[in-house]
Structures are given as C-alpha cells and as structure tokens.
Amino acid sequence: MKKSLLALAALTAFAGVASAQSSVTLFGIVDQSVFWTKNDNTSLKGVASNQLNSNRLGFRGVEDMGGGLKAGFWLEAGMTNETGAVGGSNGFGSVMFNRRSTVSLMGNFGEVRIGRDYTPSFWNYTIFDPFGTNGPGSMLNLVNPLGGGNVTLVRDNSTVGYFLPAMGGLYGQLQMAAGQGLQGQKYQGGRLGYAAGPLNVAAAYGKTSQTGAMIDGYTDKNIGASYAFGPATLIGQYSKRDYSSLDQKTWLIAGTYAIGASTLKASFTKSNGSSSALQAKQWAVGYQYDMSKRTALYTTYSSINNDTGAAMNVGLGLGSVAGGKSQGLVLGVRHAF
Amino acid sequence: MKKSLLALAALTAFAGVASAQSSVTLFGIVDQSVFWTKNDNTSLKGVASNQLNSNRLGFRGVEDMGGGLKAGFWLEAGMTNETGAVGGSNGFGSVMFNRRSTVSLMGNFGEVRIGRDYTPSFWNYTIFDPFGTNGPGSMLNLVNPLGGGNVTLVRDNSTVGYFLPAMGGLYGQLQMAAGQGLQGQKYQGGRLGYAAGPLNVAAAYGKTSQTGAMIDGYTDKNIGASYAFGPATLIGQYSKRDYSSLDQKTWLIAGTYAIGASTLKASFTKSNGSSSALQAKQWAVGYQYDMSKRTALYTTYSSINNDTGAAMNVGLGLGSVAGGKSQGLVLGVRHAF
Amino acid sequence: MKKSLLALAALTAFAGVASAQSSVTLFGIVDQSVFWTKNDNTSLKGVASNQLNSNRLGFRGVEDMGGGLKAGFWLEAGMTNETGAVGGSNGFGSVMFNRRSTVSLMGNFGEVRIGRDYTPSFWNYTIFDPFGTNGPGSMLNLVNPLGGGNVTLVRDNSTVGYFLPAMGGLYGQLQMAAGQGLQGQKYQGGRLGYAAGPLNVAAAYGKTSQTGAMIDGYTDKNIGASYAFGPATLIGQYSKRDYSSLDQKTWLIAGTYAIGASTLKASFTKSNGSSSALQAKQWAVGYQYDMSKRTALYTTYSSINNDTGAAMNVGLGLGSVAGGKSQGLVLGVRHAF
C-alpha cells in the first residue's frame, strides 16, 4: 500500500555519502462508499468515507545513519474525501497531521519516538476486530471514553514513547505525555504482546491523569487475541474503562474466513456498564473483495440494539434514539497508494 | 503540466506484481499577478493569484489492475499564493482538497467516480470561454447562481458520477448527490458533447433540489461551441439559470488567435435577467506569451458596465457600486509543475 | 537537507523537450525536544518542536526554460509536530504555506519573486545568531515589533521582490508590498551584504507604512557580521526598531566552536528601549551533535533577566512575570528530509 517514491532520486542526490541513504514515502488511502442508515424511524442515505479503512495522506521516511542507527519521521493526515476535508481534531482543535506526527531514533535498543502518536492502550481495539475501527461494524461504536474531556482513547499529543526491538514473537511499547497543563493530555501507558505462527495476543493499560478533577483517574485496560485455523481466524477482545464512579466493559467475539480474493467477516459485540446508557449489543457482517493488493470492494451491515437509556449508533450521520435500534449498510471501494 | 513522479520507483517496488503497475503524480499551478482595479471612483492595486489559471496543488494516481480495469484517486487543493492559504470553501466550510477529492473505478464501461467533484453543468462555463473561469475577463463575473444557498454552480460534495468511455468524438457524464440532509447539496445533472477536428460542442443540465424551499427547483442549462479556423478559434456560449421566480440568461461571443508562442484573446459577455440587478455587459481583451509549456506571461483587461441596480465587478477585491462601471487590469506569470 | 525527488522521472516525462528540464523537491524538517522552563516560581515541562530549526514541509521546483531563463515555485508550510498542526498565522489568519509561497522568474538579471515571502529586514536576525530564530537561546526572545498590528518583522503577504544576481561576494534584495488596504502589510525594504572567505556582513532596512495611524512609520534597521577563525566563529548583531514615540535597540555578541561533529554555541543579548518594558538581558549556551548531515541531537539553555516592567521569556509556553527571570532548557532531535 506504499511505495518508496524517492529511493532512486535519493541515491543519486546522496551518492558517495554512505551514511545518508534515505527514502521518503508518500502514501495514502481513499475509501468512499454509498451508505444507508436507519435509527428507529429515521433513515438517511448518501456518500461516506472511512468505512473499510481510514482515509489518509502521509509522508514518511527513514535515514540509515550507519552503525545500526536510524532516524525517521512520519506525518499522516486524515481525510474526509466526500467533502475534501483534511486533518481533524487532535482533541484540542483541528490540525492537519491528526493521525500521526512523529520523529524517531531507532537502533538495536528499539525505537524512541516523540510527537503526536497513537496511545498503547488503543491498538487492541483495532487489531482484534475484523472491522478495525471503521464503519458500521466496528466495536468502537459501543466504546465510551466516559470522561468527556479525555482525549487519549486513540491518540495523544506531545508523547515520548519507547518500542521494544524485535525479540522473537514478543513486542511491546511504553508511552508517556507530561500533559503540559492541558486537560486530559497527561498519559502513561504500555502494551505487551506475543505473535507467533497462527497466534497473536496482546494486553494494554493506559492511565489519563491530571489535576483537573474531571479527568483524574481515567483508566483503559484491554486484551485481545486471534488464532488462525487455515483460512479461518477466530478473534476475541475484552476491554474495561473506569472513570470516577463510572465504568464500562466491552467484549467482542468475531471471525473471518478467506476464500481467494474474498474475505467474509462477522462479529458480535456487547457492552455493559455502570448505567443503562452504557449497555448495548451489536451484530455485524461484512464481505471484502480484493480487486488487487491496493484496491478492494466491500460491504458491511450492522445492527445495534440499545438498552433503555443507551443511544449508541452505527456512526453514519444520524443521531440516536435512546433505547432504540441503529442499522447501517455500506457498499464501497477502498484504494490505497 | 504534470509529471509521473513515481513511475520508476513504483515499478521497482512492485516488480513481479503484474497487476499492480501504478504511478502517483504530484502536480500544481502557481499563478501570481500584479493588478489594478477601479470601480467607479475607487481604485486598488496589489498582488493577486488565479488570474490566468487557478492555483492548485494536487496528488493523483492510477492503478492498472489488469483485464482493462483501473482504479484511481485525485486530491486537488486550491491555493491563494500571495497569502499562503490552501484549500477553500466547499460550500459548507473550509477544506483542503476543495477543488476535487475522488476515487474512481475505470474500464471499458467508462468511469464511476465518487467524492467531491465538479458538476456536469459547470464545464461549459470554463471550456467555452477564452478566459476560463479566471481573472477580470471571465464570463463568470456576470453569472449569478440566484439562490443564495445553492453551492452546485461549480462543484458538489458527496457525488456519485458516471463518465462515458471513449466513443468516437462523443463524450458525456451523469452525476447525482443525495444531499444527505444538507441544504443545496442534492443534485442531478448531465452533460453531452461532441469533439472532432476543429469542432467542439456540448450541452449540460443540472438541477439542485431539496426539501428546503429556498433551493427547490434551481436549474442550470448551458450550451457552448468552438470552431478552429487555422490559428483563429471562434467561441460561443449561452446559459440560463432559473430559481423560483428569478432567472438569468448569459451569452458570450469570443475569439482567440495564436501566433507562435503568443495568443490574443477577446470576449464580449451580456447578461439579462428577471431584474435589472442581473443585467450587465463585459468587454475583455487579453494576451498570453508561453515562455515554455509550463510557464506563461499574461495580461488581461476588462470592463463591466452594470445596468441600474446591478453591481457586478471584475473580482479584484473592490466592492461594486450599483449601476457603476468596474475595470480590471492584471499582469502576471503562471507556472505549472 | 533536500532531495531532487523527481529528477529522474521528470527527465523521462519530458524527454525530447530540451527547454522543459525540471525538478520538484519535497523537503522538510521535523524537530522535537523535551523541555523544562521556569519563570520566577512557576515551572513547566513537556514536549516542544522548533527548538533547533523550524519544523517545515515544502514543495519547490525550478524549470530551466533555456537561454539562461528559469521559472520556479516555493511552497513551504510550518509545522507544530507535537500536535500535528501545519501552517500558521500569516498575520491575518491561519494559512498552510505560512513560511513561504512564491513564484519566481530568474536569469542573468537576478530574480523577480512574487508572493508571501520573508522581508529583507528579517534575515540578519536569524543569520547572525548562533541560535537562529529558534529555541530559548534566540535573540528574537528580546525583540519587540512595538506596533501591535505590524506583521512584517519576519514575513509579508503579497510582496514583489528583486534579488541581485551573483556578483562576487555582493548580495542584496529589494521588496515592496502595496498593502492592498490591509493594516500593517504595506512594506518597503532592502538588504545589502558581502560574503567572502571567513567574512559575512549585511545591513537591512524596512519600513511598514499605512494610512492606519497605528502602523504609520514603523521602521526596522539592523546590521550583522560574522568572522570565522578556523573552527571558531565570532558573531555580532545590532538592530533598532522605531514606531511612533517608541523605540528598541537590541545587540548580540556570540560565538560558535566546531570540533568534529560537535558544535558549541554561546550568546549574550541585551535590549534597551524607550521604556523599562523593553529592557532585558539574555545569556544562552548550546551544544549540537550532528549524527549525520540530516539528523542532529542538541541541547540549549538560556536565562533572561527582565528589567522592572519587562516580561520577556524563553518562549516555552509559560507566561512571564514583569521584572522576573525566565529560564529554559531543551534537549531534542532534529531530522531533515
């Protein structure tokens, strides 16, 4: 899905400077679909992006400095292609490279990374879900960050992170953000996983803490696992978020089945919490056809049943009715470059 | 005006994957001029962009998936180079890729395109005008979309479009946008044309319709033709817009004459409508010198005479006086990359 | 720090068109640091960008049109990498290519440049300071543009500029902006310098003038020089700004010492002015280690002593206390691409 655009030109420009080998990669995804959604008695149809993968436009590169040392950068913007919008909220306003904006030093010791980045406690949500974090089928439709001012569910600003080097199947990372006096940005978290053969399992913990009472003590714990039986993969995930007297537990059981260029997907997600506003169930089924490595056609259908007081929805532009049902259907094309 | 920047690198990265040939193209235009404008007794001078062609910065690419099937994307931002601004209004706020943001599937059947795109009813305005849609000479200075909330004169969000495949000289397209509950975005339109030898002729129709009474029933009908007699080209255009009890008719007669790297341009535009506020005349003359295929020097002068009540102007930063005269002169350089 | 990304592809695309040789360059800097700052009794720590060099992402290119004539463009955006923000204020709102957005014609006559660009009166501030305009050590921490509405200290919109061609060691430029009725944008200035062997010296003058009384008559005069004694370089700078009854004089004495990949830096800056609010002293020391041509580790410490009434600070996110002390320490990595 990416190309080292500049490899050849770079070699020319830096010919004779052995330690300055470099490549800059321009990469992106444009994903557009037509959708239909119905929340109780209200329905809407139209065009929506991000329903299989998140739209993005990015620039990244790695410099080999010799002696095993490397430096790298990563600048990645989100996009809403049906309107032409680029970037999005970083929790404190709209910015261009809202998805990731980092500089790294890498070596045998692993990687030190500074900037705006995903939190360690986010990754299991997307990796252990056949619908990732996109579209009407994503488990994230039921996940509530509880504290309104908390912005660390997916990413955080001004982070310093450390990633383990390759160590057999073990992988892991730590991250902290000092917060710099901004509400909901002070964060400490980590993730540890193991992937080998058909198995992948990982657990993560994150804490968002700050003098501001509103955010103090928000925690996110989650664990996920997947196991491949030939063409079939079984996936499970469990997460729990706590904030003040509120808590929410979400679990998912899902599977995928690959036949040639086709992949079938199904998931069931259930959320329980400290109030009925946090309780709902979601069924989702999907089909993806890979026209090429970069281009896919897909469809996803899901249905959410809210408990009394809950108003979760499939995220296709319609508000929810408390205790109501929300359905979504998308049919789209995803093109990566 | 474009370069396949990444063709070589892409071939390397995808060597052995026959169906994944690809190219990504970075392209753009920087057009800056010094201007003088006078509206009745007020004058202003300074620097303005977009006076020959619209400034832009874009990324686009096509993937050949084999079997005659292709996938492509197109992301194009407008620019106001004298301030450094990028992007602009999409009718509902400021976005980066305001000019075009689409994904396409192409084959023998033609092209299906999804995203933010030009409306079919726009193209004749720019193609059948020697000054396109840019600068003091453009016929668009006199074109009024009538309904204040209508945003489909040039482009629309969330469109699904279909383009005919190559069929002799015949070309055409259809487009619809569901509107998604947003005022002035629900659109249906089409365009059909024929180009062969010295002749090019096309007609288009677009309807912007929505529950909101304000926009209901806005239509745009237009037709244009050009015929080349050796170095001279004769151009004519007629358009009519209707909305509620308002209507406006605009016609243009124009010509260009090419001598080596030089092109002379002249046009006369007249607008009539349901009120005197919609009536005006415009004379324009221009000269363009192509220093290379990519870089041109140009100058344009135009003068608008408004009828009583009309306040149209040459678009160089000065407000108009009803019933007054508006003049503009630009001298600039356009560089494409 | 830059690469001609597209040289090879361009040659292919334009093969046979001798006058259309071209290259487009993508370039940038990602600079992130951890910081500690203390202003009197308040301290803050966190992540900050731009502390060695200004973060940027840019596109630029030059077209050789033959006969010694060239055309070029330059689009350069600022970045705040710890949040993902791109662009910044152009004095009249937030734009993407806030650092530079120009088109140029170049030849034996020199260069004519149109667009948003640095003012001639800016350059000495950054060139004759070992800390440039970045971080706690920069002399700019003490420089006050006096008139609140003046936006020409660093750059201006809608400029037309002229640069001398190469003439031995002599270099120079003139610039003007008509202002276009916008407050604080009407500007006229120039700079003349001489660089040969170990010596570099330059002087500049700029005037920002406009009908609006607030800005009328703001002037910026400055002169700087550096002399290299082998690995050591001695630097001096003096500047004076005048506006209405206010004035400020700033002078700097500084030095750098290079040992292999390491560079030591030190500076002392003093500001005097028409009121005690404009009087302060700054000491700064820094160390830079170049891991490669593109990647550097660095640290800078500085301390500002404000006179009674002055509230200048090291620019790391903490407000100042009048008459107080401001300290800053940064430890970072700068990666150019």
Short mmCIF file of N, CA, C and O in Angstrom, two decimals, chain B residues 8 11 34 85 140 153 174 178 184 199 208 239 244 251 266 279 290 294 300 317 326:
data_model
loop_
_atom_site.label_atom_id
_atom_site.label_comp_id
_atom_site.label_asym_id
_atom_site.label_seq_id
_atom_site.Cartn_x
_atom_site.Cartn_y
_atom_site.Cartn_z
N LEU B 8 9.08 5.31 -11.89
CA LEU B 8 10.25 4.44 -11.79
C LEU B 8 10.29 3.73 -10.44
O LEU B 8 10.48 2.53 -10.37
N LEU B 11 7.65 0.99 -10.21
CA LEU B 11 7.97 -0.24 -10.92
C LEU B 11 8.91 -1.10 -10.08
O LEU B 11 8.77 -2.31 -10.02
N VAL B 34 0.36 41.19 -10.67
CA VAL B 34 0.08 42.48 -10.07
C VAL B 34 -1.18 43.00 -10.77
O VAL B 34 -1.40 42.73 -11.95
N ALA B 85 -2.43 30.69 1.68
CA ALA B 85 -3.61 29.90 2.02
C ALA B 85 -3.79 28.73 1.05
O ALA B 85 -3.52 28.86 -0.15
N LEU B 140 -17.75 34.35 -15.93
CA LEU B 140 -18.35 34.05 -14.64
C LEU B 140 -18.56 35.30 -13.78
O LEU B 140 -19.36 35.28 -12.85
N LEU B 153 -22.93 25.43 -8.43
CA LEU B 153 -22.55 26.09 -9.69
C LEU B 153 -21.27 25.48 -10.26
O LEU B 153 -21.16 25.24 -11.46
N LEU B 174 -22.88 11.75 -16.22
CA LEU B 174 -24.04 11.93 -15.35
C LEU B 174 -23.54 12.02 -13.92
O LEU B 174 -22.53 11.41 -13.57
N ALA B 178 -26.92 12.77 -3.16
CA ALA B 178 -28.15 12.55 -2.39
C ALA B 178 -28.46 13.73 -1.47
O ALA B 178 -29.58 13.88 -1.01
N GLY B 184 -28.89 22.59 -0.28
CA GLY B 184 -28.24 22.98 -1.51
C GLY B 184 -27.27 21.97 -2.07
O GLY B 184 -26.57 22.24 -3.03
N LEU B 199 -14.08 21.20 -34.45
CA LEU B 199 -15.34 21.47 -33.73
C LEU B 199 -15.38 20.86 -32.34
O LEU B 199 -14.95 19.73 -32.13
N THR B 208 -30.65 21.44 -8.79
CA THR B 208 -30.35 21.37 -7.37
C THR B 208 -31.66 21.47 -6.64
O THR B 208 -32.36 22.47 -6.74
N SER B 239 -26.15 30.40 -21.52
CA SER B 239 -26.58 29.69 -20.31
C SER B 239 -27.80 30.37 -19.71
O SER B 239 -28.02 31.57 -19.89
N SER B 244 -36.95 29.71 -8.47
CA SER B 244 -38.18 30.36 -8.02
C SER B 244 -38.65 31.32 -9.12
O SER B 244 -38.71 30.94 -10.29
N TRP B 251 -24.95 35.24 -22.36
CA TRP B 251 -24.33 34.72 -23.58
C TRP B 251 -23.00 35.39 -23.83
O TRP B 251 -22.75 36.52 -23.43
N ALA B 266 -10.15 37.76 -26.94
CA ALA B 266 -11.14 38.82 -26.76
C ALA B 266 -12.49 38.18 -26.52
O ALA B 266 -12.79 37.09 -27.05
N GLN B 279 -28.48 42.47 -14.91
CA GLN B 279 -28.16 42.89 -16.27
C GLN B 279 -26.85 43.67 -16.33
O GLN B 279 -26.69 44.69 -15.65
N ASP B 290 3.67 32.23 -24.03
CA ASP B 290 4.17 31.00 -23.42
C ASP B 290 5.68 30.96 -23.47
O ASP B 290 6.27 30.70 -24.52
N ARG B 294 5.20 25.17 -19.64
CA ARG B 294 4.70 25.26 -18.27
C ARG B 294 4.57 26.70 -17.76
O ARG B 294 3.84 26.94 -16.81
N THR B 300 -4.46 40.78 -18.90
CA THR B 300 -5.88 40.83 -19.25
C THR B 300 -6.44 42.17 -18.79
O THR B 300 -6.11 42.64 -17.70
N GLY B 317 -11.10 42.45 -5.56
CA GLY B 317 -11.02 42.90 -4.18
C GLY B 317 -11.75 44.17 -3.84
O GLY B 317 -11.78 44.58 -2.69
N SER B 326 -16.95 48.75 -13.64
CA SER B 326 -15.85 48.08 -12.95
C SER B 326 -14.80 47.69 -13.97
O SER B 326 -15.11 47.10 -15.00
#
